[in-house]
Amino acid sequence: MAYNDIASPAEVLGREITMTRNLLDAIANGFFKFGRAIMTNSAGQRRIDRVERLRAKTDAELAELNLKRDDIVHYVFKDIYYV
């Protein structure tokens, strides 16, 4: 006598739910990574914009900020880079 191992409807449904959940997790993870990349890029762009604004100032305006032209990049990025 041969026995067939046929999955019960509950087992099939459980596998389907798991596969669907895994797919949705993968999609959500992709959106999360994309959002994090956009935020990282925009934070970097803000710093670059700040460097450009400071470079556009005159030496007198920079002196009022106690800043030399050669120190602008270090000043803007000092919290994330140690030089």
PDB file of C-alpha atoms in Angstrom:
ATOM      1  CA  MET A   1       0.000   0.000   0.000  1.00  0.00           C
ATOM      2  CA  ALA A   2       1.426   3.360  -1.002  1.00  0.00           C
ATOM      3  CA  TYR A   3       1.017   6.461   1.049  1.00  0.00           C
ATOM      4  CA  ASN A   4       0.832   9.849  -0.577  1.00  0.00           C
ATOM      5  CA  ASP A   5       2.055  12.797   1.405  1.00  0.00           C
ATOM      6  CA  ILE A   6      -0.479  15.402   0.393  1.00  0.00           C
ATOM      7  CA  ALA A   7      -0.242  18.740   2.115  1.00  0.00           C
ATOM      8  CA  SER A   8      -3.286  19.857   3.990  1.00  0.00           C
ATOM      9  CA  PRO A   9      -4.993  23.098   2.979  1.00  0.00           C
ATOM     10  CA  ALA A  10      -3.654  24.726   6.147  1.00  0.00           C
ATOM     11  CA  GLU A  11      -0.074  23.836   5.193  1.00  0.00           C
ATOM     12  CA  VAL A  12      -0.518  25.169   1.664  1.00  0.00           C
ATOM     13  CA  LEU A  13      -2.061  28.367   2.987  1.00  0.00           C
ATOM     14  CA  GLY A  14       0.763  28.729   5.509  1.00  0.00           C
ATOM     15  CA  ARG A  15       3.377  28.423   2.753  1.00  0.00           C
ATOM     16  CA  GLU A  16       1.521  30.941   0.581  1.00  0.00           C
ATOM     17  CA  ILE A  17       1.303  33.412   3.445  1.00  0.00           C
ATOM     18  CA  THR A  18       5.017  32.987   4.169  1.00  0.00           C
ATOM     19  CA  MET A  19       5.947  33.502   0.503  1.00  0.00           C
ATOM     20  CA  THR A  20       3.736  36.587   0.278  1.00  0.00           C
ATOM     21  CA  ARG A  21       5.176  37.983   3.491  1.00  0.00           C
ATOM     22  CA  ASN A  22       8.735  37.403   2.239  1.00  0.00           C
ATOM     23  CA  LEU A  23       7.925  39.137  -1.045  1.00  0.00           C
ATOM     24  CA  LEU A  24       6.390  42.130   0.724  1.00  0.00           C
ATOM     25  CA  ASP A  25       9.374  42.311   3.095  1.00  0.00           C
ATOM     26  CA  ALA A  26      11.749  42.346   0.116  1.00  0.00           C
ATOM     27  CA  ILE A  27       9.776  45.125  -1.571  1.00  0.00           C
ATOM     28  CA  ALA A  28       9.612  47.166   1.641  1.00  0.00           C
ATOM     29  CA  ASN A  29      13.342  46.658   2.180  1.00  0.00           C
ATOM     30  CA  GLY A  30      14.005  47.962  -1.343  1.00  0.00           C
ATOM     31  CA  PHE A  31      11.952  51.091  -0.679  1.00  0.00           C
ATOM     32  CA  PHE A  32      13.737  51.562   2.648  1.00  0.00           C
ATOM     33  CA  LYS A  33      17.166  51.363   0.999  1.00  0.00           C
ATOM     34  CA  PHE A  34      16.071  53.754  -1.746  1.00  0.00           C
ATOM     35  CA  GLY A  35      14.766  56.257   0.815  1.00  0.00           C
ATOM     36  CA  ARG A  36      17.941  56.011   2.867  1.00  0.00           C
ATOM     37  CA  ALA A  37      20.044  56.647  -0.255  1.00  0.00           C
ATOM     38  CA  ILE A  38      17.974  59.720  -1.116  1.00  0.00           C
ATOM     39  CA  MET A  39      18.308  61.072   2.431  1.00  0.00           C
ATOM     40  CA  THR A  40      22.058  60.456   2.479  1.00  0.00           C
ATOM     41  CA  ASN A  41      22.444  62.172  -0.858  1.00  0.00           C
ATOM     42  CA  SER A  42      20.376  65.178   0.209  1.00  0.00           C
ATOM     43  CA  ALA A  43      22.379  65.539   3.438  1.00  0.00           C
ATOM     44  CA  GLY A  44      25.604  65.547   1.430  1.00  0.00           C
ATOM     45  CA  GLN A  45      24.139  68.012  -1.026  1.00  0.00           C
ATOM     46  CA  ARG A  46      23.232  70.387   1.817  1.00  0.00           C
ATOM     47  CA  ARG A  47      26.850  70.360   2.950  1.00  0.00           C
ATOM     48  CA  ILE A  48      28.111  71.012  -0.568  1.00  0.00           C
ATOM     49  CA  ASP A  49      25.634  73.881  -0.904  1.00  0.00           C
ATOM     50  CA  ARG A  50      26.913  75.312   2.378  1.00  0.00           C
ATOM     51  CA  VAL A  51      30.510  75.131   1.125  1.00  0.00           C
ATOM     52  CA  GLU A  52      29.478  76.966  -2.040  1.00  0.00           C
ATOM     53  CA  ARG A  53      27.650  79.663  -0.050  1.00  0.00           C
ATOM     54  CA  LEU A  54      30.691  80.205   2.154  1.00  0.00           C
ATOM     55  CA  ARG A  55      33.029  80.298  -0.848  1.00  0.00           C
ATOM     56  CA  ALA A  56      30.837  83.008  -2.367  1.00  0.00           C
ATOM     57  CA  LYS A  57      31.411  85.269   0.653  1.00  0.00           C
ATOM     58  CA  THR A  58      34.108  87.903   0.688  1.00  0.00           C
ATOM     59  CA  ASP A  59      37.175  87.578   2.885  1.00  0.00           C
ATOM     60  CA  ALA A  60      35.746  90.273   5.169  1.00  0.00           C
ATOM     61  CA  GLU A  61      32.501  88.319   5.615  1.00  0.00           C
ATOM     62  CA  LEU A  62      34.469  85.161   6.353  1.00  0.00           C
ATOM     63  CA  ALA A  63      36.580  87.064   8.885  1.00  0.00           C
ATOM     64  CA  GLU A  64      33.373  88.046  10.701  1.00  0.00           C
ATOM     65  CA  LEU A  65      32.679  84.319  11.036  1.00  0.00           C
ATOM     66  CA  ASN A  66      36.266  83.739  12.270  1.00  0.00           C
ATOM     67  CA  LEU A  67      36.857  81.609   9.204  1.00  0.00           C
ATOM     68  CA  LYS A  68      39.607  81.544   6.596  1.00  0.00           C
ATOM     69  CA  ARG A  69      38.898  80.607   3.000  1.00  0.00           C
ATOM     70  CA  ASP A  70      41.239  77.597   3.242  1.00  0.00           C
ATOM     71  CA  ASP A  71      39.272  76.242   6.221  1.00  0.00           C
ATOM     72  CA  ILE A  72      35.785  76.279   4.678  1.00  0.00           C
ATOM     73  CA  VAL A  73      35.612  72.582   3.771  1.00  0.00           C
ATOM     74  CA  HIS A  74      37.019  71.522   7.135  1.00  0.00           C
ATOM     75  CA  TYR A  75      34.524  73.808   8.892  1.00  0.00           C
ATOM     76  CA  VAL A  76      31.526  72.358   7.037  1.00  0.00           C
ATOM     77  CA  PHE A  77      32.565  68.699   7.381  1.00  0.00           C
ATOM     78  CA  LYS A  78      34.244  68.876  10.808  1.00  0.00           C
ATOM     79  CA  ASP A  79      31.564  66.807  12.543  1.00  0.00           C
ATOM     80  CA  ILE A  80      32.036  63.798  10.264  1.00  0.00           C
ATOM     81  CA  TYR A  81      35.717  64.010   9.278  1.00  0.00           C
ATOM     82  CA  TYR A  82      38.715  64.561  11.488  1.00  0.00           C
ATOM     83  CA  VAL A  83      41.665  66.186   9.758  1.00  0.00           C
TER      84      VAL A  83
END
